[in-house]
Short mmCIF file of C-alpha atoms in Angstrom, two decimals:
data_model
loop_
_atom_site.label_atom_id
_atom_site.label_comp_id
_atom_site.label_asym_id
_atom_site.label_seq_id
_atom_site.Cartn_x
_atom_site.Cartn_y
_atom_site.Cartn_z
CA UNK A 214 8.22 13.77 11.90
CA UNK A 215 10.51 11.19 10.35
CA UNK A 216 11.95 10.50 13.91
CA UNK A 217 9.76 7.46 15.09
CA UNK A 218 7.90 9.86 17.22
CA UNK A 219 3.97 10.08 17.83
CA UNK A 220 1.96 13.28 18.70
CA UNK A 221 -1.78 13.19 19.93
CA UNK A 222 -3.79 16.34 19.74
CA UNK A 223 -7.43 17.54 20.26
CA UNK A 224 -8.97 18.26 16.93
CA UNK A 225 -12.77 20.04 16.69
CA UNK A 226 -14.58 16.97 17.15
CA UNK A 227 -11.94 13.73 17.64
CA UNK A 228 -8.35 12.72 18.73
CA UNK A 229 -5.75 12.57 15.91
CA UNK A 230 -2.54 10.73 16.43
CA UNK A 231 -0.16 11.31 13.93
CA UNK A 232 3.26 9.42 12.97
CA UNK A 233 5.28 8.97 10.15
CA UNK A 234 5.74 5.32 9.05
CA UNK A 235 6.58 3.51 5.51
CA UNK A 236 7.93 6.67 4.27
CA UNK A 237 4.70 8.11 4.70
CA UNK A 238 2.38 10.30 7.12
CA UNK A 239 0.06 8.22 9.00
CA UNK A 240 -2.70 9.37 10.98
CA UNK A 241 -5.49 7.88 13.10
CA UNK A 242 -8.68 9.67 14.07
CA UNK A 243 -10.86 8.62 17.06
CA UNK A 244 -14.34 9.41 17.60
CA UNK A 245 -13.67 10.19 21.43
CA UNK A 246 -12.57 12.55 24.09
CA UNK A 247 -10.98 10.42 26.07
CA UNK A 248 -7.53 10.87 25.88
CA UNK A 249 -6.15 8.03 27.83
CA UNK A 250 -7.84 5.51 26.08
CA UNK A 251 -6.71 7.01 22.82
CA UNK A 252 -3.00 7.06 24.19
CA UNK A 253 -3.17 3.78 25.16
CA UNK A 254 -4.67 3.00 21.70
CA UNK A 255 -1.79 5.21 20.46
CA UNK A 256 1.17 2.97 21.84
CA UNK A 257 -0.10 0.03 20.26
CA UNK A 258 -1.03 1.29 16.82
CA UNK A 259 2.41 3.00 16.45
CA UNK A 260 4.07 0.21 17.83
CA UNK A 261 2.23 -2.73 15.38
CA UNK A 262 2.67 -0.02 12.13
CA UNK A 263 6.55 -0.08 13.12
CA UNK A 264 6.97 -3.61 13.70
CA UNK A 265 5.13 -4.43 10.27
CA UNK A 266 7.68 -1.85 8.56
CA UNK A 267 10.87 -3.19 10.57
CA UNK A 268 9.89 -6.52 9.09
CA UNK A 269 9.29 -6.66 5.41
CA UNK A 270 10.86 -3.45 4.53
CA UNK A 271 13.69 -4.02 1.81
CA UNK A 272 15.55 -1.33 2.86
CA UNK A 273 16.64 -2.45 6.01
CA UNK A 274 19.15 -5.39 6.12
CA UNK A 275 18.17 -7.66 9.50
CA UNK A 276 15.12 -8.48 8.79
CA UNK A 277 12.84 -11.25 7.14
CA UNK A 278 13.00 -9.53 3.80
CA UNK A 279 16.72 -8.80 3.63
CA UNK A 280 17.01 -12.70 4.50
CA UNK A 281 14.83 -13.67 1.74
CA UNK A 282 16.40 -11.37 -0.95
CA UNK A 283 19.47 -12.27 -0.08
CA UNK A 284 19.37 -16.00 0.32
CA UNK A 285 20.85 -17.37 -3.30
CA UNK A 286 18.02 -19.90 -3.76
CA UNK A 287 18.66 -21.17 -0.42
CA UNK A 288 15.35 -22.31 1.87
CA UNK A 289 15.06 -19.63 4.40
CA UNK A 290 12.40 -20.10 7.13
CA UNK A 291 9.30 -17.77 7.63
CA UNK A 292 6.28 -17.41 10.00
CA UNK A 293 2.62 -18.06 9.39
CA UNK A 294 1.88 -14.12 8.90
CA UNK A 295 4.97 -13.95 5.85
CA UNK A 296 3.36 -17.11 4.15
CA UNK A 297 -0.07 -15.05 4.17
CA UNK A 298 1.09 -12.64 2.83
CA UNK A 299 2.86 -14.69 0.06
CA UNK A 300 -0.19 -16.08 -0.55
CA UNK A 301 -2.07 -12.56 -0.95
CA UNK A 302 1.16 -12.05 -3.22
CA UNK A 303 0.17 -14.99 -5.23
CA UNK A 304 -4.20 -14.37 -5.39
CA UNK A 305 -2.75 -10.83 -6.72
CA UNK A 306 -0.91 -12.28 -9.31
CA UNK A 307 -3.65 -14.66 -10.08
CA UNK A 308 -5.97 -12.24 -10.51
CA UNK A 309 -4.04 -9.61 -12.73
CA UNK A 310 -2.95 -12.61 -14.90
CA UNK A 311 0.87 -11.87 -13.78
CA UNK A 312 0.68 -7.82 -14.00
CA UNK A 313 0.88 -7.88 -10.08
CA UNK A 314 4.24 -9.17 -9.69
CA UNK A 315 5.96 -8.80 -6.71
CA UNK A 316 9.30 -10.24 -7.71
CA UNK A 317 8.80 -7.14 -10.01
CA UNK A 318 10.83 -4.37 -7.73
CA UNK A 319 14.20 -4.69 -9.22
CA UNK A 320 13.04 -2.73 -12.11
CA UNK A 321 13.81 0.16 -9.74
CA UNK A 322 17.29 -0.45 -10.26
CA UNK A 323 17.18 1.53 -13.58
CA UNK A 324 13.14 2.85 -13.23
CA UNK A 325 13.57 6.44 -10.86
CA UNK A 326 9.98 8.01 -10.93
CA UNK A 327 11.72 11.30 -9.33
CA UNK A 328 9.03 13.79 -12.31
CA UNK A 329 12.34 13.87 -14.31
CA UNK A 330 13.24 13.14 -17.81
CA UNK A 331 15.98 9.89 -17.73
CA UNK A 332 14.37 6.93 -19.83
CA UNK A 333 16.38 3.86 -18.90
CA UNK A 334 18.20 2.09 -22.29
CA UNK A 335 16.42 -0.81 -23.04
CA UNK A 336 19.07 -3.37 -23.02
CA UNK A 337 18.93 -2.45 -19.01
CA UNK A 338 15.60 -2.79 -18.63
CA UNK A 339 15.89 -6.49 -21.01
CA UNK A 340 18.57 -7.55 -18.75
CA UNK A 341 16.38 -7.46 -15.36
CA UNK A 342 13.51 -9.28 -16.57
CA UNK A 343 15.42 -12.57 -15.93
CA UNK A 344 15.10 -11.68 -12.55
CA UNK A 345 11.38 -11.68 -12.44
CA UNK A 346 8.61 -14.10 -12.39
CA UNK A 347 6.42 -15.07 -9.44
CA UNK A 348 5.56 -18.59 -10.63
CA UNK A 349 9.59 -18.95 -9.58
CA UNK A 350 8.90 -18.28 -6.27
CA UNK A 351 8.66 -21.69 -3.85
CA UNK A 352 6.95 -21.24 -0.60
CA UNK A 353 4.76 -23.66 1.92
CA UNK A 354 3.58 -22.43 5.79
CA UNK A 355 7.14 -23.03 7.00
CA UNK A 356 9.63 -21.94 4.17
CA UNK A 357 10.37 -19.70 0.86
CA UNK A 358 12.84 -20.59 -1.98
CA UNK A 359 13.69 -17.71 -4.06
CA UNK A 360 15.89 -18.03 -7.07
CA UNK A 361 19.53 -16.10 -6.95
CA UNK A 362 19.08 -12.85 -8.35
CA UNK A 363 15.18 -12.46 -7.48
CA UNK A 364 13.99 -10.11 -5.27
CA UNK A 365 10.80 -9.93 -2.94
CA UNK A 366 9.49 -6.14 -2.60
CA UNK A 367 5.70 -6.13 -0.83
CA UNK A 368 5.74 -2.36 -1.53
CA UNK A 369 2.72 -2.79 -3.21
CA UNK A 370 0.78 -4.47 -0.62
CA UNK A 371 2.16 -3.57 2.54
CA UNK A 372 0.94 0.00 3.41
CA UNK A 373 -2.00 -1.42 3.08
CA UNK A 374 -1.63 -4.59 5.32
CA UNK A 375 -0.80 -2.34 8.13
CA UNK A 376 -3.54 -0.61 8.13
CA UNK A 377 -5.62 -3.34 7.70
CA UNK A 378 -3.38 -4.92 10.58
CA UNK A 379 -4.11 -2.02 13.04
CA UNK A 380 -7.64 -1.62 12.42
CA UNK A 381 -8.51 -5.02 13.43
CA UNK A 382 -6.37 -4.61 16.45
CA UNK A 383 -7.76 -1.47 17.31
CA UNK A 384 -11.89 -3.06 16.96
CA UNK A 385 -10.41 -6.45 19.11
CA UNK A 386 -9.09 -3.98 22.18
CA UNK A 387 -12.07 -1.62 22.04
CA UNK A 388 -14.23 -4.29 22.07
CA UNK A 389 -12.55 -5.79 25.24
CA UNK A 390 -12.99 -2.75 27.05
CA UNK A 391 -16.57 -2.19 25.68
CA UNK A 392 -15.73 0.70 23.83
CA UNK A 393 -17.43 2.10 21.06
CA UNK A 394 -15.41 4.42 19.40
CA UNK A 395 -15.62 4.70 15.80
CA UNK A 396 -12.15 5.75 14.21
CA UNK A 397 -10.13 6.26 10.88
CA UNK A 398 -6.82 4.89 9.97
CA UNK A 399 -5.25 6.81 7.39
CA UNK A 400 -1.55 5.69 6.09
CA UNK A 401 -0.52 7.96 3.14
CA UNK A 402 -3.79 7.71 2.03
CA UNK A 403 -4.09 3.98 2.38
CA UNK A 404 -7.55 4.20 4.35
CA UNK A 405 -10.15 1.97 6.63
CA UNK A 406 -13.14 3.21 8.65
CA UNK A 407 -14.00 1.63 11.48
CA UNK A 408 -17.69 2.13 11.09
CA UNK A 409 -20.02 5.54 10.77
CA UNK A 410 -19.26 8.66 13.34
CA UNK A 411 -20.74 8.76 16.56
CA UNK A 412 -23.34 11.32 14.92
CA UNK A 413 -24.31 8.68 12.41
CA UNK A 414 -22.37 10.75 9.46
CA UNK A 415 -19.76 9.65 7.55
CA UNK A 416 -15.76 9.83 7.76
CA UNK A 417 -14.56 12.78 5.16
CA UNK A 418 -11.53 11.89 3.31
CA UNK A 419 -9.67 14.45 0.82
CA UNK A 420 -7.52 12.26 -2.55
CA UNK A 421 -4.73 14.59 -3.51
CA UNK A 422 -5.26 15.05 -7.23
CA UNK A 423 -3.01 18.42 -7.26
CA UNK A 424 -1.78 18.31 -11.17
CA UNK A 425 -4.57 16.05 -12.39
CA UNK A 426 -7.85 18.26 -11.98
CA UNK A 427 -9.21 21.73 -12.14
CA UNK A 428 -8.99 21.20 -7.83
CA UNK A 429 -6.04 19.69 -5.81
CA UNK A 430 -8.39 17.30 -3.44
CA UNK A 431 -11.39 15.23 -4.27
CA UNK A 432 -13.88 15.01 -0.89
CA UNK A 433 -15.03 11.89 -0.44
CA UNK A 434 -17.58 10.38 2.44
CA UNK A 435 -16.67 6.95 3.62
CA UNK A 436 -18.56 5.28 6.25
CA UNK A 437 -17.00 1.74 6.64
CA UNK A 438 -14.37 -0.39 4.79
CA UNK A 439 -11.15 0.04 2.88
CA UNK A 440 -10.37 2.97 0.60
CA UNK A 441 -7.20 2.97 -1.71
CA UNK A 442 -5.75 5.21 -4.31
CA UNK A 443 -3.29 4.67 -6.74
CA UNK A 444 -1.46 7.25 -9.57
CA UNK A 445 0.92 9.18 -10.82
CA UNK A 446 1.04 12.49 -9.02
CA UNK A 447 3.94 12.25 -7.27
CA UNK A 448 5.72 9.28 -9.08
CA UNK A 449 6.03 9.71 -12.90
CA UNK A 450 8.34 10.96 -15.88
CA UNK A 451 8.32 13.10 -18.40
CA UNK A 452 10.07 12.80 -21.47
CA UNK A 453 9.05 14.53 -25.40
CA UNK A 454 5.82 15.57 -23.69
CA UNK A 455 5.04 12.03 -22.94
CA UNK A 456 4.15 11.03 -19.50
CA UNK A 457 5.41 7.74 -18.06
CA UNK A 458 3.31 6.02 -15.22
CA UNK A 459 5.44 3.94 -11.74
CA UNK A 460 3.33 1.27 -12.37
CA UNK A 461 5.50 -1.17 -14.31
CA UNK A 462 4.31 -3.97 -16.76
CA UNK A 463 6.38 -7.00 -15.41
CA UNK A 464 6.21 -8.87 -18.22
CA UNK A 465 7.92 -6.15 -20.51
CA UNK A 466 9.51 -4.18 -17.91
CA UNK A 467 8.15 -0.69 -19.45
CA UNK A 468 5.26 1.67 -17.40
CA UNK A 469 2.05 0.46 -18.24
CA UNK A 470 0.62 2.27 -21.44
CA UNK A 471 -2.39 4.55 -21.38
CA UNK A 472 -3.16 4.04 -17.33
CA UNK A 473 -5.61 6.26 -15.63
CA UNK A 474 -3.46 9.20 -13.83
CA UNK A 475 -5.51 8.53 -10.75
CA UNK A 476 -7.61 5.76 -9.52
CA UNK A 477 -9.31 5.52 -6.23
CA UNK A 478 -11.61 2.05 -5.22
CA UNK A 479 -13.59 1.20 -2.11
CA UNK A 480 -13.51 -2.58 -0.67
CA UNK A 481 -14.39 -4.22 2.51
CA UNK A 482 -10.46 -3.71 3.26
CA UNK A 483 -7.78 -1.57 2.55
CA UNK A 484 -5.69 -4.26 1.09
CA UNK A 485 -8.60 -5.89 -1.27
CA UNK A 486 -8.82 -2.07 -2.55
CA UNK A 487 -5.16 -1.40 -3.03
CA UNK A 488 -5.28 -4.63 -5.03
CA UNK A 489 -8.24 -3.93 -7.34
CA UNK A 490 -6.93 -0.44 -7.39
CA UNK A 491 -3.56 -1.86 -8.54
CA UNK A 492 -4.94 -4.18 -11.15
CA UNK A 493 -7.13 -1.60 -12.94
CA UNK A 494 -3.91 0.43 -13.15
CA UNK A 495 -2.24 -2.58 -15.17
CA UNK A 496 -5.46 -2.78 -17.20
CA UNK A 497 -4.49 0.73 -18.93
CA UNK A 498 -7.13 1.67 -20.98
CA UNK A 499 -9.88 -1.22 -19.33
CA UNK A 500 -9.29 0.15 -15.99
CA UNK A 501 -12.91 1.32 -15.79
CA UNK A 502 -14.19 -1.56 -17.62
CA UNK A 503 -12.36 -4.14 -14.84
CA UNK A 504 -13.39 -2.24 -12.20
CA UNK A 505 -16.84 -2.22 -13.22
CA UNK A 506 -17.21 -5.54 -14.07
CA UNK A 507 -16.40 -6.70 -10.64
CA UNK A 508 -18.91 -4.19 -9.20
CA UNK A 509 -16.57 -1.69 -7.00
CA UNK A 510 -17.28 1.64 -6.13
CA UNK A 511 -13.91 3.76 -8.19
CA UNK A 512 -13.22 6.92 -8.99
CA UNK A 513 -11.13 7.07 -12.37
CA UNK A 514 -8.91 10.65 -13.65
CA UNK A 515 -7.61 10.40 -17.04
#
């Protein structure tokens, strides 16, 4: 399914369509039998979740972000949706007092969270931290300065923008058409809900916690709003019996100490939970205290 394909099928009670995007499964679930709409629905939705990837992805090299990265402190021009989501770059780095850095990704040029055992020397890691540091960053409606050397990477946030993106776009169309069709978006589990099932029960969602639990899959019931989850089970190494977490500490360049392996938080939208969710990671040992201190539903594994 890496091919930009999409497949629709008939499930027990809904239409799935299913599509691989941002290096991850996506998957959208309509409360409806009506396969045309849902194909017409499908089009679009694969369509926006491409465009979004073709844009800011910082692997591909004609796009907005390969501009930006590559500019050498040159002004390069941007559009009104890239300066919103600078600014949801900066309100992230606000909130997590600079732990949320997204001028943070060239750590990955000597941090490879492939479950093996190579620990980076620390001169490398010393070296790269010159080349972070969002308060560097320039940016107005218009246009972005970027320091030579820095990088942009909205790895972080972007997942969940899309789905965010393609739920609204999917309530503004059925609502044009007078449709009522409650549905799920589901990007790698990056999650919204539309609203309650036609039945008046909720969504059921399943967060992969193979290696971190007696069971591989919590079951959770979601109804409306953003769900995120953020941890280690895929991404991590392990060196001396000592686990290292992806999430990075900008400000030292070294994983986060004593983070939650898994952390799961409900918000009104799938970006506002990825955030929160990403925040409490960078809180290590506080991650339940943050997270309950500004009142959101979580689900923490040590």
């Amino acid at each position: 399914m890496n091919k930009r394909t999409l497949n629709i099928e008939h499930r027990l009670d809904c239409i799935a369509v299913s599509f691989f995007s941002m290096a991850s499964p996506c998957e959208v679930l309509f409360d409806s039998k009506d396969e045309k709409l849902v194909s017409q629905l499908a089009s679009w939705l694969t369509q926006e979740t491409w465009r979004i990837e073709d844009k800011y992805s910082r692997y591909q090299t004609n796009n907005v972000m390969h501009q930006i990265n590559t500019s050498n402190g040159n002004a390069v021009a941007i559009d009104l949706e890239t300066a919103r989501l600078l600014m949801f770059a900066d309100a992230c780095y606000q909130a997590s007092e600079g732990l949320f850095d997204v001028t943070s990704g060239v750590l990955r040029k000597v941090w490879k969270f492939d479950g093996g055992t190579h620990i980076p020397p620390s001169e490398k890691v010393s070296e790269l931290l010159h080349f972070i540091g969002w308060p560097e960053v320039k940016f107005t409606q218009d246009q972005i300065v970027l320091p030579a050397g820095m990088e942009l990477d909205f790895g972080g946030i972007g997942k969940e923008y899309a789905v965010d993106c393609v739920a609204q776009g999917l309530i503004q169309r059925l609502t044009a058409q007078h449709q009522l069709v409650p549905f799920l978006v589901n990007f790698g589990g990056d999650i919204f809900a539309s609203s309650p099932r036609l039945n008046g029960k909720a969504w059921v969602v399943a967060i992969d916690l193979k290696g971190l639990s007696n069971t591989e899959q919590k079951i959770l019931s979601i109804e409306k709003g953003g769900l995120a989850t953020s941890g280690d089970a895929n991404r991590f190494l392990l060196k001396n019996g000592k686990r290292y977490t992806h999430i990075l500490n900008p400000k030292t360049g070294w994983p986060i100490e004593n983070a939650p392996r898994s952390i799961t938080v409900a918000a009104a939208t799938c970006i506002q939970a990825g955030m929160m969710c990403t925040i409490a990671m960078t809180c290590g040992n506080k991650a339940r205290a943050f997270l309950t201190e500004n009142a959101l539903t979580h689900w923490i594994y040590k």
